[in-house]
Coordinates of C-alpha atoms in Angstrom, one line a residue:
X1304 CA -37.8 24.0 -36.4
X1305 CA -36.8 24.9 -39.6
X1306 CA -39.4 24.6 -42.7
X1307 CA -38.4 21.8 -44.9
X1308 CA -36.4 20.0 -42.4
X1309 CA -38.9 16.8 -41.2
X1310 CA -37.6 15.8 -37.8
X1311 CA -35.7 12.0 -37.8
X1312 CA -38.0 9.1 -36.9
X1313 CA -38.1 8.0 -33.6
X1314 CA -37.4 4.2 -34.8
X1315 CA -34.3 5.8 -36.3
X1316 CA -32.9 7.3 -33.1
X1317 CA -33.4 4.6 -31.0
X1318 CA -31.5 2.4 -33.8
X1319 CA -28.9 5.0 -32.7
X1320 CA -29.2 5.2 -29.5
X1321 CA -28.8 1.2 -29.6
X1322 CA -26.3 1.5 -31.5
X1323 CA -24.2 3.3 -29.1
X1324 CA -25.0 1.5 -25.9
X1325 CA -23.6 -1.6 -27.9
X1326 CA -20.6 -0.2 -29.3
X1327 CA -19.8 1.3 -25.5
X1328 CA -20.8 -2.2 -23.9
X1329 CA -18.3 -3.9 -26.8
X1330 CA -15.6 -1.2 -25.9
X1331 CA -15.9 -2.3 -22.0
X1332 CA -15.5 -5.7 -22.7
X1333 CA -12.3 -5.5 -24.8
X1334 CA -10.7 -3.0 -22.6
X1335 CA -11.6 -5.6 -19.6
X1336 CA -10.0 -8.9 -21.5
X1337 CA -6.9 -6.6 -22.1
X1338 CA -6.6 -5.9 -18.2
X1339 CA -7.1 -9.7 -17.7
X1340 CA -4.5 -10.4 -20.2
X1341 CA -1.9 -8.3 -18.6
X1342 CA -3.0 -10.0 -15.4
X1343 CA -2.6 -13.6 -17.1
X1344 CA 0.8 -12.4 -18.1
X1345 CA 2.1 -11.6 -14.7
X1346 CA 0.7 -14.5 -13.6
X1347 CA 2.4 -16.9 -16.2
X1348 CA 5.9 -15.3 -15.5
X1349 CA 5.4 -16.1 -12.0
X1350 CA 4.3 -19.6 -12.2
X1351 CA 7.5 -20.2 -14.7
X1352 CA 9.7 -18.6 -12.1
X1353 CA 8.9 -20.7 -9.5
X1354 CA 8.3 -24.1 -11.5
X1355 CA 12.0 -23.0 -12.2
X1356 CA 13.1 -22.2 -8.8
X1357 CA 11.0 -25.0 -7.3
X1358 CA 14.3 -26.9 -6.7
X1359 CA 16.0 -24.3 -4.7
X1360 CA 12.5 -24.0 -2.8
X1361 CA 12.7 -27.9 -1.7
X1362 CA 16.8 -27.3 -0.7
X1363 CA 16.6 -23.8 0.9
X1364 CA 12.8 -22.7 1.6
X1365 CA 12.9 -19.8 3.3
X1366 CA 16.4 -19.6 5.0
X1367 CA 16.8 -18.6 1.0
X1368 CA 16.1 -15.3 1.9
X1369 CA 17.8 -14.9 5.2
X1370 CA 21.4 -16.4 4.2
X1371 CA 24.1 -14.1 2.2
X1372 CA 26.4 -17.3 1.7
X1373 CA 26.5 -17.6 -2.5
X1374 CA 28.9 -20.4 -2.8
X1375 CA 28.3 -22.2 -6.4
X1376 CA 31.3 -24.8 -5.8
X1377 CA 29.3 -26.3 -2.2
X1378 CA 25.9 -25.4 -3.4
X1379 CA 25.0 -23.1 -0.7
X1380 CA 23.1 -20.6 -1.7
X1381 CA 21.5 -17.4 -0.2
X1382 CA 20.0 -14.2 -1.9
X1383 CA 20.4 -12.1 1.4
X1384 CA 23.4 -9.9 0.5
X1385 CA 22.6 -9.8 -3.1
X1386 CA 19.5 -8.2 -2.3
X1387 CA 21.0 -5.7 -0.2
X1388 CA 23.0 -4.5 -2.5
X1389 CA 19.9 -4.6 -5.3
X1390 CA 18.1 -2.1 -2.7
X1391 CA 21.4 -0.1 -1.3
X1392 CA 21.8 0.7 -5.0
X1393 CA 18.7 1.7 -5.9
X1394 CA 18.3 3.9 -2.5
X1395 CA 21.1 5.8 -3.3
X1396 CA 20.7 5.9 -7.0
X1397 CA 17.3 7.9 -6.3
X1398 CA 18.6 9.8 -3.3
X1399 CA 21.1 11.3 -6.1
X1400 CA 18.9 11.6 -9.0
X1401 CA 15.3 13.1 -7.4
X1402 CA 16.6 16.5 -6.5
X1403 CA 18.3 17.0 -9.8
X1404 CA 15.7 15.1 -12.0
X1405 CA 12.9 17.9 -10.1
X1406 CA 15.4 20.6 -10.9
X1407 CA 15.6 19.9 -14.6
X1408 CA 11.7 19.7 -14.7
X1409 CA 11.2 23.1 -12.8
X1410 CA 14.0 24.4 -14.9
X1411 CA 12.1 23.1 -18.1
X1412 CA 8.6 24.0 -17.1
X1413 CA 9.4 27.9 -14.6
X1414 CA 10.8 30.1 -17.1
X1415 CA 14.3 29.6 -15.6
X1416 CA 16.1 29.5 -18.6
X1417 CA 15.2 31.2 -22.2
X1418 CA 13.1 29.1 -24.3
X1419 CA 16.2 28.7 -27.2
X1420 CA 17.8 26.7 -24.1
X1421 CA 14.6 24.8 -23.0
X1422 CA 14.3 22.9 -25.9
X1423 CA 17.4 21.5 -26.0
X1424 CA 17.9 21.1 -23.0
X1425 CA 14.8 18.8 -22.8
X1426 CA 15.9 16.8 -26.3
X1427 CA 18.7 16.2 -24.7
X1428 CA 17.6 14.9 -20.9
X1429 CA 15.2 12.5 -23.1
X1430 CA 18.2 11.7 -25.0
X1431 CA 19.1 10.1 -22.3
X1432 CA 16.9 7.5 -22.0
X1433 CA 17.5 6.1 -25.2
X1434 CA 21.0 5.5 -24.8
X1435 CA 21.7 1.5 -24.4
X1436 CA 22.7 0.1 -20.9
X1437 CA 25.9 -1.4 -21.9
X1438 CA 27.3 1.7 -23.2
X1439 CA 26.1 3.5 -20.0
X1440 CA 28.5 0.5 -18.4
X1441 CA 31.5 1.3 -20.7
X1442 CA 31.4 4.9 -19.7
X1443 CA 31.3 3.7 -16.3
X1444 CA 34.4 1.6 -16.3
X1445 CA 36.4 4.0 -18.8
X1446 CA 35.4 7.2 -17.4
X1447 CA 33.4 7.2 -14.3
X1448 CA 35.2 4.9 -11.8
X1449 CA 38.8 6.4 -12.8
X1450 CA 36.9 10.1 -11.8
X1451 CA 35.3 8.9 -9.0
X1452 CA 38.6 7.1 -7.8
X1453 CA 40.5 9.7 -6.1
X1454 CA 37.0 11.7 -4.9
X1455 CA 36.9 8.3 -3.0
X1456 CA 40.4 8.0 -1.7
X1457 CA 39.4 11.5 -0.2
X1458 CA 36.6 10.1 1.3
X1459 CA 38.2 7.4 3.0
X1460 CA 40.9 9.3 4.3
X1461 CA 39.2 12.5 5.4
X1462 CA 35.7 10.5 6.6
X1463 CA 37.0 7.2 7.2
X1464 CA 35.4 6.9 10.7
X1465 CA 31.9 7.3 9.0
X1466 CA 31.0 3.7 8.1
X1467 CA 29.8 4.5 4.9
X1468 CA 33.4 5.4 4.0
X1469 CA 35.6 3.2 5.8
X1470 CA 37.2 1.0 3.7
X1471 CA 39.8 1.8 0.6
X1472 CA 38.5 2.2 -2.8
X1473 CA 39.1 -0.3 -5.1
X1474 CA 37.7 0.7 -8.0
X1475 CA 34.1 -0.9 -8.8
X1476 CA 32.0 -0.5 -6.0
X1477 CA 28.5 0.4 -4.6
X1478 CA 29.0 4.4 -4.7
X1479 CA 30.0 4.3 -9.4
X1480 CA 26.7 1.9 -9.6
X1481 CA 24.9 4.5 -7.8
X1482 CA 25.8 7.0 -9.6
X1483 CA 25.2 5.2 -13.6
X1484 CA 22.0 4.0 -11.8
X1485 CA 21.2 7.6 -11.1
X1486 CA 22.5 9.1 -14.7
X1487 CA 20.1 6.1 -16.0
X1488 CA 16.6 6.7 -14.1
X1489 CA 17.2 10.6 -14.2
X1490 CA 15.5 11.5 -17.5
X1491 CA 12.2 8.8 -16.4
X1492 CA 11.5 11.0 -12.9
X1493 CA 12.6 14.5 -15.2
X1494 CA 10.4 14.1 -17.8
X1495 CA 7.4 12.8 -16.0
X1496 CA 8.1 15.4 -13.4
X1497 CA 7.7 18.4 -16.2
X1498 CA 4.9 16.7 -17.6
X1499 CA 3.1 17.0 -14.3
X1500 CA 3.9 20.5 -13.8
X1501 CA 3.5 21.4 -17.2
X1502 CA -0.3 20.5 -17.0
X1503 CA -1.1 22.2 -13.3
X1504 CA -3.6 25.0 -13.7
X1505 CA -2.0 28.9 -14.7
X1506 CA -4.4 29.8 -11.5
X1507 CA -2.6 28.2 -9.1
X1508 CA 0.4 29.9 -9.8
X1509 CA -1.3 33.2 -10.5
X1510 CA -3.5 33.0 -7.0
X1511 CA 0.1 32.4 -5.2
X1512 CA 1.5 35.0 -6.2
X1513 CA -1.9 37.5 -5.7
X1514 CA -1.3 36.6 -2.2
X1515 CA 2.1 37.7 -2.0
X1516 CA 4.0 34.7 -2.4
X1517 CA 7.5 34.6 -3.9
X1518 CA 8.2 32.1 -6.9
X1519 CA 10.1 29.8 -4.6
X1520 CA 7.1 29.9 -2.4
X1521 CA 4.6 29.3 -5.2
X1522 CA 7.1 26.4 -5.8
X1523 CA 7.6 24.9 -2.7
X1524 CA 4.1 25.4 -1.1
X1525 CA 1.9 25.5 -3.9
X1526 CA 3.5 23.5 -7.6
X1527 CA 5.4 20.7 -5.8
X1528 CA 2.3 19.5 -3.4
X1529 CA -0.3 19.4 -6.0
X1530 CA 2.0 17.5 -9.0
X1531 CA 3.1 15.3 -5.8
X1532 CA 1.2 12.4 -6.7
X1533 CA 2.5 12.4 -10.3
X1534 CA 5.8 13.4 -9.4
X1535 CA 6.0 10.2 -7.0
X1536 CA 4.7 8.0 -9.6
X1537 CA 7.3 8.9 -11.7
X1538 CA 10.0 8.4 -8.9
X1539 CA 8.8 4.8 -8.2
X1540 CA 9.3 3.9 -12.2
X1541 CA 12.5 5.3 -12.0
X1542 CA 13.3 2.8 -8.9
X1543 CA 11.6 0.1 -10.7
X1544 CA 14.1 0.4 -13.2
X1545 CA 16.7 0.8 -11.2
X1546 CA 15.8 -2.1 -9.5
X1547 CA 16.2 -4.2 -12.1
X1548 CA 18.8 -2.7 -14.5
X1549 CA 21.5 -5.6 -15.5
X1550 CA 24.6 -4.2 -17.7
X1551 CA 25.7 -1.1 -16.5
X1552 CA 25.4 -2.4 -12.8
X1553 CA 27.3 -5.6 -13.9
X1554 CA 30.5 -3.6 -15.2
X1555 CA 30.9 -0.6 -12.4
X1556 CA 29.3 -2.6 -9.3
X1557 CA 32.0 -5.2 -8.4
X1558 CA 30.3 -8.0 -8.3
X1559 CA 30.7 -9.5 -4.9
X1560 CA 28.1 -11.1 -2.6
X1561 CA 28.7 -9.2 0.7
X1562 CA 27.0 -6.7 2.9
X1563 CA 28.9 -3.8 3.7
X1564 CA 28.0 -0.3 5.4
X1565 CA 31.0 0.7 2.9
X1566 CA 30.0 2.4 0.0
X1567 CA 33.6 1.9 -1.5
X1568 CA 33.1 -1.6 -0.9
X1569 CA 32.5 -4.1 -3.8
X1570 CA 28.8 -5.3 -4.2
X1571 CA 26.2 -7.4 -6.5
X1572 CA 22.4 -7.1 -7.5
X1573 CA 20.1 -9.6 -8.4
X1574 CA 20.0 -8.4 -12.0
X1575 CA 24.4 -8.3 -12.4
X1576 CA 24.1 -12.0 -10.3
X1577 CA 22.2 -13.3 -13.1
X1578 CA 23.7 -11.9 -15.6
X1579 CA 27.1 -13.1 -15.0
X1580 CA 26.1 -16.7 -13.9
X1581 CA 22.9 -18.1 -15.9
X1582 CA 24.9 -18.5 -18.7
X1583 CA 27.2 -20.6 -16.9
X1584 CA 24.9 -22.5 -14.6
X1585 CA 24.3 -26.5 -15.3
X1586 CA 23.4 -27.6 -12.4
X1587 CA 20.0 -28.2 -11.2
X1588 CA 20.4 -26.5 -8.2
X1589 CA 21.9 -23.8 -9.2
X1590 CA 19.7 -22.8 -11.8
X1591 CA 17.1 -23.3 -9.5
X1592 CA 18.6 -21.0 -7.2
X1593 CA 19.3 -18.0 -9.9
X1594 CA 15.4 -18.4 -10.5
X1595 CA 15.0 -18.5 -7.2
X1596 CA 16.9 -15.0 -7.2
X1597 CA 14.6 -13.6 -10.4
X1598 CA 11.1 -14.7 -8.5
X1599 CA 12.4 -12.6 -5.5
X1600 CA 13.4 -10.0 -8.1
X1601 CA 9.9 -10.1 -9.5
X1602 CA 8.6 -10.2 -6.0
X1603 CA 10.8 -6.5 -4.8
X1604 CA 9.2 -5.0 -8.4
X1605 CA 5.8 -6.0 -7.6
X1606 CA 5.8 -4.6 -3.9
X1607 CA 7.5 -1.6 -5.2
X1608 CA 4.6 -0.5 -7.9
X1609 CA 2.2 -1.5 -5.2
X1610 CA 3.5 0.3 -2.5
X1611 CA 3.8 3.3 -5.4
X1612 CA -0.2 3.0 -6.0
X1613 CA -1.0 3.3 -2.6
X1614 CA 1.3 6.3 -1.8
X1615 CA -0.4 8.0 -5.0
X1616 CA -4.2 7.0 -4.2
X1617 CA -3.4 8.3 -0.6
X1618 CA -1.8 11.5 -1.2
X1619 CA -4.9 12.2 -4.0
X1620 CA -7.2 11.2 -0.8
X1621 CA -5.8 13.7 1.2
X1622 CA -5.6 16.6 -1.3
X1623 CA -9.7 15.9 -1.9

């Protein structure tokens, strides 16, 4: 030890030492009450939705779930084909927008492109996101469905006897909401995506390559399965939004309760339902029911970021 330099007391660094465990015991605490809070929150939105709904729940119970009849004038109501066309929509909306939102993070985070075209090109993908739904629904109905309109005449009359195709356009339908839903959710999966493969180790790629592997391969094989777990975390935020966006889905979708194979055919969501009808809705029933609608809503989000956590905590498992 240095001369001149007396060593601290011990009194003093236990004072410390104290110190710390009570400012780490204090930390544990607050963090906890914030987890119970979000909890509480959850919790309270729920009990709301179905002291709303509780109405609908004496008139329909369960057969709630299992009707598609939505008639507002004879009070029968049933969320069945409204949430197929909630789920269709989202299905298809991330069955367009994974592939590409993975390209545009490989793209971003592979050397692909020079980096005076990276940047950009990732501004602009986040860009995205910030853009309101309602002008994402405008574009839709000015601009989208008139493209889409004669790509889907040709698909009815070149693959008409595919169910998925078989009846005429008409404008509005499932296939434009899948596609806005897509445009929408696409820079959520891309830029979670690059952020995962941003931060794998330089060795991985580097051992890959040692032993003879092409970059595809060191993508395929080696990138893709480790950021997997991030990557699919990302994809199920994207499908919780698109489960319950409202505007853009409301002005491109059609809006009518049905189940279809069709992906020309008219359809609604849960979200578009109650945004077109809550602010019309007076009587007790049928407010009930739109709550009704929104708990099982809440319910599809829920399963969905559950179902997420699992898939991520299991593929982690398996890679340890």
């Amino acid at each position: 030890m240095a001369q001149g330099v007396a060593p601290l007391p011990q009194q003093v660094l236990g004072t410390g030492r104290s110190l710390r465990r009570r400012v780490d015991q204090a930390f544990i605490v607050v963090t906890g009450l914030f987890a119970l809070l979000i909890v509480a929150v959850l919790l309270t939105i729920a009990a709301q939705l179905a002291y709303q709904a509780w109405p609908a729940v004496q008139a329909f119970g369960l057969s709630f779930l299992t009707s598609a009849t939505w008639d507002v004038i004879d009070s029968k109501f049933g969320v069945l084909a409204i949430a197929y066309g909630t789920l269709v929509s989202s299905l298809l909306a991330l069955l367009l927008a994974v592939p590409v939102s993975i390209g545009v993070a490989l793209a971003l985070t592979e050397d692909f492109l020079p980096a005076v075209v990276r940047t950009p090109l990732a501004f602009l993908v986040e860009l995205l996101a910030a853009v309101p739904s309602v002008v994402y629904g405008l574009w839709g109905v000015n601009v989208l469905v008139p493209l889409l309109f004669p790509l889907m005449e040709w698909l009815n009359l070149k693959f008409g006897w595919i169910p998925l195709f078989s009846t005429p356009p008409q404008g509005p339908g499932m296939l434009p909401a899948a596609v806005v839903l897509s445009i929408m959710i696409l820079p959520t999966i891309a830029a979670i995506s690059r952020d995962v493969l941003s931060v794998l180790p330089t060795e991985f790629r580097s051992a890959s390559m040692a032993l003879g592997g092409t970059r595809w391969e060191t993508i395929f094989r080696v990138l893709l399965p480790a950021g997997a777990s991030g990557i699919l975390g990302g994809v199920m935020l994207g499908l919780g939004r698109a489960l319950g966006e409202t505007m853009a889905v409301t002005m491109v979708i059609g809006n009518a309760p049905q189940i279809s194979p069709s992906l020309l055919d008219p359809a609604q969501t849960i979200a578009s339902l109650l945004a077109t009808q809550f602010g019309e809705a007076s009587e007790p029933l049928h407010v009930g029911a739109l709550m009704y609608a929104a708990l099982v809503l809440f319910g599809l989000t829920l399963l969905v970021n559950m179902i997420a956590e699992l898939l991520v905590r299991t593929i982690q498992l398996e890679r340890t």
